[in-house]
Amino acid sequence: MSKSLVIVESPAKAKTIKKFLGSHYTVKATVGHIIDLPKSKMGVDIDHDFEPQYITIRGKGPILNEIKKEAKKAKKVLLATDLDREGEAISWHLAKALNLSDEEPCRIVFNEITKNAIKTAVKNPRVIDKQLVDAQQARRVLDRLVGYKLSPLLWKKLRKGLSAGRVQSVATKMIKDREEEIKRFIPQEYWNLELDIVNSRKDRLKVAFHQDENGNKKLPNQDAVDRILQRIDQSTLSVSHIKEGEKKRNPAEPFTTSTLQQEASNRIGFATRKTMMVAQQLYEGIDLGKDGSVGLITYLRTDSTRISEEAEAGVQAYILDKYGKEYLSKSKSSVAKKKKQGGAVQDAHEAIRPTDVLKTPDELKSFLSNDQYKLYRLIWERFVASRMQSARYQSIVAMFDVKECQFKANGSRLIFDGFLKVYSFATVAKDQLLPRLEEGDIFDIDATTPSQHFTQPPARYTEASLVKAMEELGIGRPSTYAPTISTILSRGYVIRESKNLKPTELGVLVTRLLEDYFGQIIEVNFTAEMEKQLDEVEAGNEEWKRIIRSFFEPFEVMLKHADEHVEEVDFVEESDELCDKCGSPMLIKYGRYGKFLACSNYPECSNTKPFVKKLGIPCPLCDNGEVVERKSKKGRVFYGCNQFPECRFVSWNQPVNEKCPKCQSLLTIKKTKKETKLVCPDKTCGFEKAHFEETTEKTS
């Protein structure tokens, strides 16, 4: 008896689906794309209305032949690739290769790899959605035109091996622009003033400056602080106003691709690429022992927060049974969320959620790797928490008057934990309890604590904040965020310092060239508008080749102008260091991973050395050394002596050329999200002060 053939992308997905379908089905995997544009050439026939020239990917011929062989024997062929544009395009290519009719209902889609979902899908095949395919073709051809036309220009004018892309160049520009914004930033000094106060009952609390006698709420300098301290000296404070209330903290929606990448970065330290890799494993199926391979989460590339009625009913029943009626949210949450500037929500999808809420993280822990457990727990807890009541806090604000100035104290206490009962990843502030207060209560000043601060520049992008910004601006789609970040890192346009993304000199140079000659193409608004047009193709309101034609005509003019006017850049710089093999001057050159030192006497001498960034600070441990920046094996920046291994000085925080006034240790820079401080590395000393960083670099 002939069987039905089901075709998927990955062997892991095939294994899980085969278990659900049984002996009447054969399941084969393409192992990713099987037909695509060639890598060796443009692959787009510009002279014939941008017709794509698809080929079987090198090495995939045997796989395609095996699939064709099975298709000839099968009574029915079902294409079960992913349910986004890319998956639809893979199915379309397969249908063409297998000579399936355009009218044949051969396409099946499912949001989760579970028995019910797969059984339902095979009973409801549909024809391939050509509008989805055309939207993917438009994206693919656009990206190919930009990449394969711009990159050769960069090779010619800058150096070999560089690349440009429609989305990657915009992401690099965002990071470069943020760095320039940081450099332009002028810090403003400001001060805080806290008082430790005590009443006759020995109740103690801290109050913060709120406003002076003229209503000014800011303390711009030490003179302003000294004036307030002089004004209130030897005075008492009286409670003038008390406001009590209740505040709510609402749970977040279930995850989209973007919010999952952000939260995984912030809470469990995953890079975007790692998040998607582990999520793919959870989606395709995990071996649960006697239960076999089961998909644990729904499809991972989505920008919808919608939840199916079945999943909604399941999680509500779980919350009622496990935590009680008071923890279940009374309002039914999200249907489709609003969309950013980029276009329509992919609302055929659901949010990322567990396929079965009864499969708790702790029950599955023994079947999961450490990374799989962390991510599954994050997804499971976020989903359950999204259907729970808000956390409630009792809040109190007390105002204190002294010599026509006002000081303020805030207190809060958690009175109902709500969703916090489940969502262990939430940052929960400690209760700040105030003593019992009544208007007119008198307090004496026990101590004063003025502190100097500086306003901080905008923070550098992290992977999480870059994904958030790209989503808000409508740049790219759920499937493109992680590959875009991986590309700009691997190309050497951006480096990761701790979690921060910082443009390299190469990234800045390439981006400025693109800004000067292709400014429209790497503008955020242009890229976001292009995403909207792709959404219109998907909706059937736009013809995909018309988009390509309207883009390419001005793009070709820009290319010609750039080719004629961009001057070639010599990437070689001189250094003050001599070759330790032949004595010739060393040159600073650029490689894929940044700068390095190479002997100027090449090819006679092929000596190379790592490029070291000097801070211009003598080593605090030895007489001959100088502090330099280094990187650990994991890429984390640290600081050490250039005389290593003879000298073992090392610091994770950047040293500055200033000594601690208490113990004479070399002060270091400590950064937090709120401010930057100079701190003494000697923990027994404890000295620290506000600092605004002005970086000066020396190189060798």
mmCIF file of C-alpha atoms in Angstrom, residues 52-371:
data_model
loop_
_atom_site.group_PDB
_atom_site.id
_atom_site.type_symbol
_atom_site.label_atom_id
_atom_site.label_comp_id
_atom_site.label_asym_id
_atom_site.label_seq_id
_atom_site.Cartn_x
_atom_site.Cartn_y
_atom_site.Cartn_z
ATOM 1 C CA PRO A 52 15.395 35.065 -10.025
ATOM 2 C CA GLN A 53 17.697 32.312 -11.301
ATOM 3 C CA TYR A 54 17.223 29.586 -8.725
ATOM 4 C CA ILE A 55 19.474 26.530 -8.515
ATOM 5 C CA THR A 56 19.672 23.401 -6.405
ATOM 6 C CA ILE A 57 22.097 24.277 -3.603
ATOM 7 C CA ARG A 58 25.460 22.567 -3.937
ATOM 8 C CA GLY A 59 25.466 19.318 -1.977
ATOM 9 C CA LYS A 60 21.649 19.104 -1.847
ATOM 10 C CA GLY A 61 21.251 17.168 -5.126
ATOM 11 C CA PRO A 62 21.211 13.706 -3.468
ATOM 12 C CA ILE A 63 18.627 14.885 -0.915
ATOM 13 C CA LEU A 64 16.372 16.289 -3.646
ATOM 14 C CA ASN A 65 16.727 13.108 -5.714
ATOM 15 C CA GLU A 66 15.755 11.006 -2.697
ATOM 16 C CA ILE A 67 12.688 13.195 -2.120
ATOM 17 C CA LYS A 68 11.716 12.929 -5.815
ATOM 18 C CA LYS A 69 12.046 9.142 -5.622
ATOM 19 C CA GLU A 70 9.780 8.965 -2.581
ATOM 20 C CA ALA A 71 7.298 11.409 -4.157
ATOM 21 C CA LYS A 72 6.841 9.160 -7.207
ATOM 22 C CA LYS A 73 5.852 6.257 -4.924
ATOM 23 C CA ALA A 74 3.589 8.342 -2.661
ATOM 24 C CA LYS A 75 -0.167 8.552 -3.056
ATOM 25 C CA LYS A 76 -0.048 12.116 -1.726
ATOM 26 C CA VAL A 77 2.681 14.717 -1.026
ATOM 27 C CA LEU A 78 2.303 17.124 1.911
ATOM 28 C CA LEU A 79 4.699 20.051 2.357
ATOM 29 C CA ALA A 80 5.075 20.799 6.069
ATOM 30 C CA THR A 81 7.701 23.533 6.164
ATOM 31 C CA ASP A 82 7.500 26.430 8.644
ATOM 32 C CA LEU A 83 4.438 28.668 8.538
ATOM 33 C CA ASP A 84 6.187 31.968 7.720
ATOM 34 C CA ARG A 85 7.151 33.500 4.349
ATOM 35 C CA GLU A 86 10.427 31.631 4.211
ATOM 36 C CA GLY A 87 8.739 28.303 4.911
ATOM 37 C CA GLU A 88 6.111 29.009 2.258
ATOM 38 C CA ALA A 89 8.858 29.745 -0.287
ATOM 39 C CA ILE A 90 10.652 26.469 0.550
ATOM 40 C CA SER A 91 7.390 24.582 -0.056
ATOM 41 C CA TRP A 92 6.879 26.432 -3.364
ATOM 42 C CA HIS A 93 10.368 25.474 -4.555
ATOM 43 C CA LEU A 94 9.702 21.848 -3.589
ATOM 44 C CA ALA A 95 6.335 21.847 -5.370
ATOM 45 C CA LYS A 96 8.018 23.093 -8.539
ATOM 46 C CA ALA A 97 10.805 20.500 -8.280
ATOM 47 C CA LEU A 98 8.248 17.713 -7.746
ATOM 48 C CA ASN A 99 5.968 18.971 -10.560
ATOM 49 C CA LEU A 100 3.017 19.452 -8.239
ATOM 50 C CA SER A 101 0.110 21.457 -9.646
ATOM 51 C CA ASP A 102 -0.427 25.021 -8.411
ATOM 52 C CA GLU A 103 -4.018 24.031 -7.650
ATOM 53 C CA GLU A 104 -3.118 20.950 -5.632
ATOM 54 C CA PRO A 105 -3.803 21.251 -1.870
ATOM 55 C CA CYS A 106 -0.389 20.018 -0.766
ATOM 56 C CA ARG A 107 0.541 22.564 1.927
ATOM 57 C CA ILE A 108 -0.013 21.866 5.617
ATOM 58 C CA VAL A 109 0.785 24.252 8.465
ATOM 59 C CA PHE A 110 0.802 23.910 12.241
ATOM 60 C CA ASN A 111 1.778 26.218 15.065
ATOM 61 C CA GLU A 112 3.061 23.452 17.331
ATOM 62 C CA ILE A 113 4.471 19.949 16.864
ATOM 63 C CA THR A 114 2.017 17.978 18.961
ATOM 64 C CA LYS A 115 -0.153 14.986 18.060
ATOM 65 C CA ASN A 116 -3.410 16.949 17.808
ATOM 66 C CA ALA A 117 -1.849 19.766 15.783
ATOM 67 C CA ILE A 118 -0.199 17.395 13.284
ATOM 68 C CA LYS A 119 -3.307 15.194 12.895
ATOM 69 C CA THR A 120 -5.464 18.279 12.294
ATOM 70 C CA ALA A 121 -2.970 19.714 9.784
ATOM 71 C CA VAL A 122 -2.796 16.600 7.565
ATOM 72 C CA LYS A 123 -6.599 16.567 7.356
ATOM 73 C CA ASN A 124 -6.682 20.182 6.168
ATOM 74 C CA PRO A 125 -4.152 20.743 3.371
ATOM 75 C CA ARG A 126 -4.373 23.921 1.299
ATOM 76 C CA VAL A 127 -2.803 25.270 -1.869
ATOM 77 C CA ILE A 128 0.490 27.136 -1.594
ATOM 78 C CA ASP A 129 -0.033 30.818 -0.769
ATOM 79 C CA LYS A 130 1.652 32.556 -3.720
ATOM 80 C CA GLN A 131 1.304 35.966 -2.035
ATOM 81 C CA LEU A 132 3.454 34.781 0.870
ATOM 82 C CA VAL A 133 5.943 33.338 -1.625
ATOM 83 C CA ASP A 134 6.099 36.590 -3.591
ATOM 84 C CA ALA A 135 6.722 38.616 -0.425
ATOM 85 C CA GLN A 136 9.666 36.324 0.345
ATOM 86 C CA GLN A 137 10.926 36.520 -3.244
ATOM 87 C CA ALA A 138 10.808 40.317 -3.103
ATOM 88 C CA ARG A 139 12.840 40.349 0.135
ATOM 89 C CA ARG A 140 15.328 37.843 -1.250
ATOM 90 C CA VAL A 141 15.849 39.712 -4.537
ATOM 91 C CA LEU A 142 16.088 43.101 -2.813
ATOM 92 C CA ASP A 143 18.710 41.801 -0.395
ATOM 93 C CA ARG A 144 20.614 40.128 -3.224
ATOM 94 C CA LEU A 145 20.666 43.312 -5.344
ATOM 95 C CA VAL A 146 21.897 45.452 -2.455
ATOM 96 C CA GLY A 147 24.467 42.933 -1.219
ATOM 97 C CA TYR A 148 25.890 41.871 -4.576
ATOM 98 C CA LYS A 149 26.020 45.415 -5.982
ATOM 99 C CA LEU A 150 27.327 47.265 -2.919
ATOM 100 C CA SER A 151 29.855 44.698 -1.701
ATOM 101 C CA PRO A 152 32.062 44.805 -4.870
ATOM 102 C CA LEU A 153 32.151 48.584 -4.555
ATOM 103 C CA LEU A 154 33.451 48.238 -0.983
ATOM 104 C CA TRP A 155 36.063 45.708 -2.145
ATOM 105 C CA LYS A 156 37.251 48.121 -4.830
ATOM 106 C CA LYS A 157 37.333 51.287 -2.728
ATOM 107 C CA LEU A 158 38.141 49.958 0.752
ATOM 108 C CA ARG A 159 39.336 46.342 0.920
ATOM 109 C CA LYS A 160 38.414 42.781 0.026
ATOM 110 C CA GLY A 161 36.043 40.792 2.186
ATOM 111 C CA LEU A 162 33.693 43.641 3.139
ATOM 112 C CA SER A 163 29.946 43.380 2.704
ATOM 113 C CA ALA A 164 26.864 45.561 2.841
ATOM 114 C CA GLY A 165 23.233 44.578 3.229
ATOM 115 C CA ARG A 166 19.810 46.195 3.231
ATOM 116 C CA VAL A 167 19.137 45.488 6.930
ATOM 117 C CA GLN A 168 22.638 44.822 8.328
ATOM 118 C CA SER A 169 23.900 48.237 7.159
ATOM 119 C CA VAL A 170 20.968 49.985 8.870
ATOM 120 C CA ALA A 171 21.651 48.092 12.107
ATOM 121 C CA THR A 172 25.342 49.057 11.935
ATOM 122 C CA LYS A 173 24.337 52.677 11.306
ATOM 123 C CA MET A 174 22.084 52.645 14.391
ATOM 124 C CA ILE A 175 24.999 51.438 16.526
ATOM 125 C CA LYS A 176 27.376 53.958 14.930
ATOM 126 C CA ASP A 177 24.909 56.827 15.416
ATOM 127 C CA ARG A 178 24.465 55.921 19.074
ATOM 128 C CA GLU A 179 28.250 55.945 19.569
ATOM 129 C CA GLU A 180 28.463 59.421 18.004
ATOM 130 C CA GLU A 181 25.608 60.585 20.228
ATOM 131 C CA ILE A 182 27.561 59.369 23.255
ATOM 132 C CA LYS A 183 30.681 61.237 22.124
ATOM 133 C CA ARG A 184 28.714 64.464 21.580
ATOM 134 C CA PHE A 185 27.089 64.224 24.983
ATOM 135 C CA ILE A 186 27.973 66.997 27.432
ATOM 136 C CA PRO A 187 27.501 65.904 31.057
ATOM 137 C CA GLN A 188 25.579 68.114 33.455
ATOM 138 C CA GLU A 189 26.491 68.133 37.115
ATOM 139 C CA TYR A 190 23.726 67.623 39.659
ATOM 140 C CA TRP A 191 23.527 66.785 43.359
ATOM 141 C CA ASN A 192 21.246 64.762 45.583
ATOM 142 C CA LEU A 193 20.701 65.509 49.241
ATOM 143 C CA GLU A 194 19.447 62.981 51.765
ATOM 144 C CA LEU A 195 18.765 63.528 55.441
ATOM 145 C CA ASP A 196 18.705 60.891 58.152
ATOM 146 C CA ILE A 197 15.963 62.022 60.537
ATOM 147 C CA VAL A 198 14.704 60.743 63.887
ATOM 148 C CA ASN A 199 11.708 61.544 66.088
ATOM 149 C CA SER A 200 11.137 61.344 69.815
ATOM 150 C CA ARG A 201 10.025 57.698 69.520
ATOM 151 C CA LYS A 202 13.436 56.918 67.969
ATOM 152 C CA ASP A 203 11.793 56.166 64.611
ATOM 153 C CA ARG A 204 14.411 56.657 61.901
ATOM 154 C CA LEU A 205 14.048 57.166 58.171
ATOM 155 C CA LYS A 206 15.735 58.772 55.177
ATOM 156 C CA VAL A 207 14.191 61.693 53.312
ATOM 157 C CA ALA A 208 15.320 63.176 49.989
ATOM 158 C CA PHE A 209 15.368 66.818 48.885
ATOM 159 C CA HIS A 210 12.219 67.712 46.936
ATOM 160 C CA GLN A 211 12.241 71.493 46.461
ATOM 161 C CA ASP A 212 13.581 74.721 47.975
ATOM 162 C CA GLU A 213 11.676 77.788 49.182
ATOM 163 C CA ASN A 214 11.322 79.034 45.580
ATOM 164 C CA GLY A 215 10.010 75.749 44.206
ATOM 165 C CA ASN A 216 13.295 74.758 42.549
ATOM 166 C CA LYS A 217 13.584 70.978 42.472
ATOM 167 C CA LYS A 218 17.180 70.712 41.207
ATOM 168 C CA LEU A 219 20.493 71.053 42.991
ATOM 169 C CA PRO A 220 22.896 71.913 40.128
ATOM 170 C CA ASN A 221 26.105 72.240 42.143
ATOM 171 C CA GLN A 222 27.681 72.107 45.588
ATOM 172 C CA ASP A 223 26.906 75.787 46.244
ATOM 173 C CA ALA A 224 23.181 75.015 45.950
ATOM 174 C CA VAL A 225 23.559 72.101 48.373
ATOM 175 C CA ASP A 226 25.545 74.183 50.861
ATOM 176 C CA ARG A 227 22.883 76.905 50.750
ATOM 177 C CA ILE A 228 20.133 74.387 51.625
ATOM 178 C CA LEU A 229 22.231 72.837 54.390
ATOM 179 C CA GLN A 230 22.940 76.272 55.845
ATOM 180 C CA ARG A 231 19.262 77.214 55.657
ATOM 181 C CA ILE A 232 18.011 74.104 57.490
ATOM 182 C CA ASP A 233 20.887 73.857 59.986
ATOM 183 C CA GLN A 234 19.693 73.239 63.562
ATOM 184 C CA SER A 235 16.056 73.031 62.346
ATOM 185 C CA THR A 236 13.418 70.347 62.721
ATOM 186 C CA LEU A 237 11.215 68.806 60.038
ATOM 187 C CA SER A 238 7.460 68.418 60.351
ATOM 188 C CA VAL A 239 5.223 66.046 58.424
ATOM 189 C CA SER A 240 3.074 68.285 56.219
ATOM 190 C CA HIS A 241 1.242 65.803 53.996
ATOM 191 C CA ILE A 242 0.699 62.039 53.777
ATOM 192 C CA LYS A 243 -0.732 60.304 50.732
ATOM 193 C CA GLU A 244 -1.569 56.616 50.859
ATOM 194 C CA GLY A 245 -2.628 54.577 47.869
ATOM 195 C CA GLU A 246 -2.378 51.321 46.006
ATOM 196 C CA LYS A 247 -0.318 50.636 42.906
ATOM 197 C CA LYS A 248 -0.539 47.757 40.481
ATOM 198 C CA ARG A 249 2.182 45.967 38.564
ATOM 199 C CA ASN A 250 0.713 44.192 35.564
ATOM 200 C CA PRO A 251 2.078 41.002 33.993
ATOM 201 C CA ALA A 252 3.581 41.184 30.512
ATOM 202 C CA GLU A 253 2.039 39.504 27.474
ATOM 203 C CA PRO A 254 3.320 36.089 26.334
ATOM 204 C CA PHE A 255 6.472 36.231 24.256
ATOM 205 C CA THR A 256 6.898 37.299 20.666
ATOM 206 C CA THR A 257 10.223 36.566 18.961
ATOM 207 C CA SER A 258 11.478 40.036 19.795
ATOM 208 C CA THR A 259 10.451 40.056 23.460
ATOM 209 C CA LEU A 260 11.798 36.519 23.939
ATOM 210 C CA GLN A 261 15.190 37.587 22.583
ATOM 211 C CA GLN A 262 15.176 40.664 24.819
ATOM 212 C CA GLU A 263 14.149 38.870 28.004
ATOM 213 C CA ALA A 264 16.483 35.913 27.373
ATOM 214 C CA SER A 265 19.350 38.374 27.000
ATOM 215 C CA ASN A 266 18.425 40.374 30.096
ATOM 216 C CA ARG A 267 17.422 37.507 32.408
ATOM 217 C CA ILE A 268 19.511 34.467 31.434
ATOM 218 C CA GLY A 269 22.336 36.059 29.433
ATOM 219 C CA PHE A 270 21.602 34.427 26.065
ATOM 220 C CA ALA A 271 22.750 36.058 22.827
ATOM 221 C CA THR A 272 19.971 36.400 20.241
ATOM 222 C CA ARG A 273 21.484 33.640 18.111
ATOM 223 C CA LYS A 274 21.648 31.237 21.062
ATOM 224 C CA THR A 275 18.062 32.034 22.047
ATOM 225 C CA MET A 276 16.805 31.122 18.568
ATOM 226 C CA MET A 277 18.922 27.971 18.402
ATOM 227 C CA VAL A 278 17.639 26.640 21.746
ATOM 228 C CA ALA A 279 14.055 27.694 20.975
ATOM 229 C CA GLN A 280 14.266 25.792 17.677
ATOM 230 C CA GLN A 281 15.221 22.651 19.605
ATOM 231 C CA LEU A 282 12.269 23.088 21.966
ATOM 232 C CA TYR A 283 9.905 23.641 19.016
ATOM 233 C CA GLU A 284 11.089 20.690 16.893
ATOM 234 C CA GLY A 285 10.881 18.183 19.707
ATOM 235 C CA ILE A 286 12.614 16.873 22.822
ATOM 236 C CA ASP A 287 12.806 13.178 23.701
ATOM 237 C CA LEU A 288 10.716 12.727 26.858
ATOM 238 C CA GLY A 289 11.544 9.081 27.484
ATOM 239 C CA LYS A 290 8.488 6.812 27.216
ATOM 240 C CA ASP A 291 6.474 9.670 25.651
ATOM 241 C CA GLY A 292 8.983 9.914 22.807
ATOM 242 C CA SER A 293 9.869 13.173 21.027
ATOM 243 C CA VAL A 294 7.440 16.063 21.709
ATOM 244 C CA GLY A 295 7.473 19.699 20.647
ATOM 245 C CA LEU A 296 7.458 21.747 23.855
ATOM 246 C CA ILE A 297 6.810 25.272 22.539
ATOM 247 C CA THR A 298 4.839 26.822 19.697
ATOM 248 C CA TYR A 299 6.415 28.310 16.571
ATOM 249 C CA LEU A 300 9.246 30.644 17.507
ATOM 250 C CA ARG A 301 9.128 33.289 14.745
ATOM 251 C CA THR A 302 6.122 35.464 15.448
ATOM 252 C CA ASP A 303 5.158 39.006 16.324
ATOM 253 C CA SER A 304 1.695 38.114 17.619
ATOM 254 C CA THR A 305 0.659 37.791 21.262
ATOM 255 C CA ARG A 306 -2.553 35.945 20.382
ATOM 256 C CA ILE A 307 -3.386 32.741 22.269
ATOM 257 C CA SER A 308 -5.657 29.970 20.988
ATOM 258 C CA GLU A 309 -8.906 29.291 22.834
ATOM 259 C CA GLU A 310 -7.700 25.797 23.745
ATOM 260 C CA ALA A 311 -4.463 27.142 25.265
ATOM 261 C CA GLU A 312 -6.432 29.876 27.064
ATOM 262 C CA ALA A 313 -8.753 27.342 28.651
ATOM 263 C CA GLY A 314 -5.831 25.104 29.631
ATOM 264 C CA VAL A 315 -3.834 27.791 31.402
ATOM 265 C CA GLN A 316 -6.896 29.145 33.221
ATOM 266 C CA ALA A 317 -7.703 25.666 34.534
ATOM 267 C CA TYR A 318 -4.083 25.235 35.646
ATOM 268 C CA ILE A 319 -4.044 28.565 37.538
ATOM 269 C CA LEU A 320 -7.378 27.813 39.250
ATOM 270 C CA ASP A 321 -6.194 24.382 40.338
ATOM 271 C CA LYS A 322 -2.667 25.361 41.383
ATOM 272 C CA TYR A 323 -3.087 28.854 42.862
ATOM 273 C CA GLY A 324 -6.805 29.524 43.344
ATOM 274 C CA LYS A 325 -9.448 31.859 41.966
ATOM 275 C CA GLU A 326 -7.884 35.011 43.405
ATOM 276 C CA TYR A 327 -4.800 34.557 41.185
ATOM 277 C CA LEU A 328 -6.685 34.179 37.877
ATOM 278 C CA SER A 329 -6.913 37.332 35.786
ATOM 279 C CA LYS A 330 -10.509 38.506 35.355
ATOM 280 C CA SER A 331 -9.841 40.119 31.971
ATOM 281 C CA LYS A 332 -9.223 37.883 28.974
ATOM 282 C CA SER A 333 -5.934 38.984 27.508
ATOM 283 C CA SER A 334 -4.653 39.775 24.106
ATOM 284 C CA VAL A 335 -6.039 39.048 20.795
ATOM 285 C CA ALA A 336 -3.658 40.579 18.229
ATOM 286 C CA LYS A 337 -1.478 43.338 19.569
ATOM 287 C CA LYS A 338 -0.989 46.603 17.773
ATOM 288 C CA LYS A 339 1.787 46.666 15.253
ATOM 289 C CA LYS A 340 4.755 48.930 15.077
ATOM 290 C CA GLN A 341 5.594 51.113 12.098
ATOM 291 C CA GLY A 342 6.611 48.060 10.121
ATOM 292 C CA GLY A 343 3.218 46.683 9.085
ATOM 293 C CA ALA A 344 0.771 43.958 9.989
ATOM 294 C CA VAL A 345 1.120 41.443 12.787
ATOM 295 C CA GLN A 346 1.745 37.885 11.566
ATOM 296 C CA ASP A 347 -1.514 36.953 13.272
ATOM 297 C CA ALA A 348 -1.961 33.562 11.721
ATOM 298 C CA HIS A 349 0.627 32.755 14.393
ATOM 299 C CA GLU A 350 0.268 32.655 18.119
ATOM 300 C CA ALA A 351 2.555 33.951 20.810
ATOM 301 C CA ILE A 352 5.439 31.722 21.866
ATOM 302 C CA ARG A 353 4.036 29.515 24.626
ATOM 303 C CA PRO A 354 4.346 25.968 25.990
ATOM 304 C CA THR A 355 2.361 23.452 23.945
ATOM 305 C CA ASP A 356 1.101 21.892 27.179
ATOM 306 C CA VAL A 357 1.000 24.017 30.316
ATOM 307 C CA LEU A 358 0.872 20.850 32.439
ATOM 308 C CA LYS A 359 4.425 20.036 31.340
ATOM 309 C CA THR A 360 6.075 22.191 33.988
ATOM 310 C CA PRO A 361 9.781 23.086 33.800
ATOM 311 C CA ASP A 362 10.643 21.098 36.921
ATOM 312 C CA GLU A 363 8.903 17.964 35.619
ATOM 313 C CA LEU A 364 10.877 18.161 32.360
ATOM 314 C CA LYS A 365 14.218 19.209 33.851
ATOM 315 C CA SER A 366 15.750 15.730 33.657
ATOM 316 C CA PHE A 367 15.035 15.550 29.899
ATOM 317 C CA LEU A 368 16.430 19.005 29.045
ATOM 318 C CA SER A 369 19.932 20.410 28.741
ATOM 319 C CA ASN A 370 20.748 23.295 31.064
ATOM 320 C CA ASP A 371 20.156 25.870 28.297
#
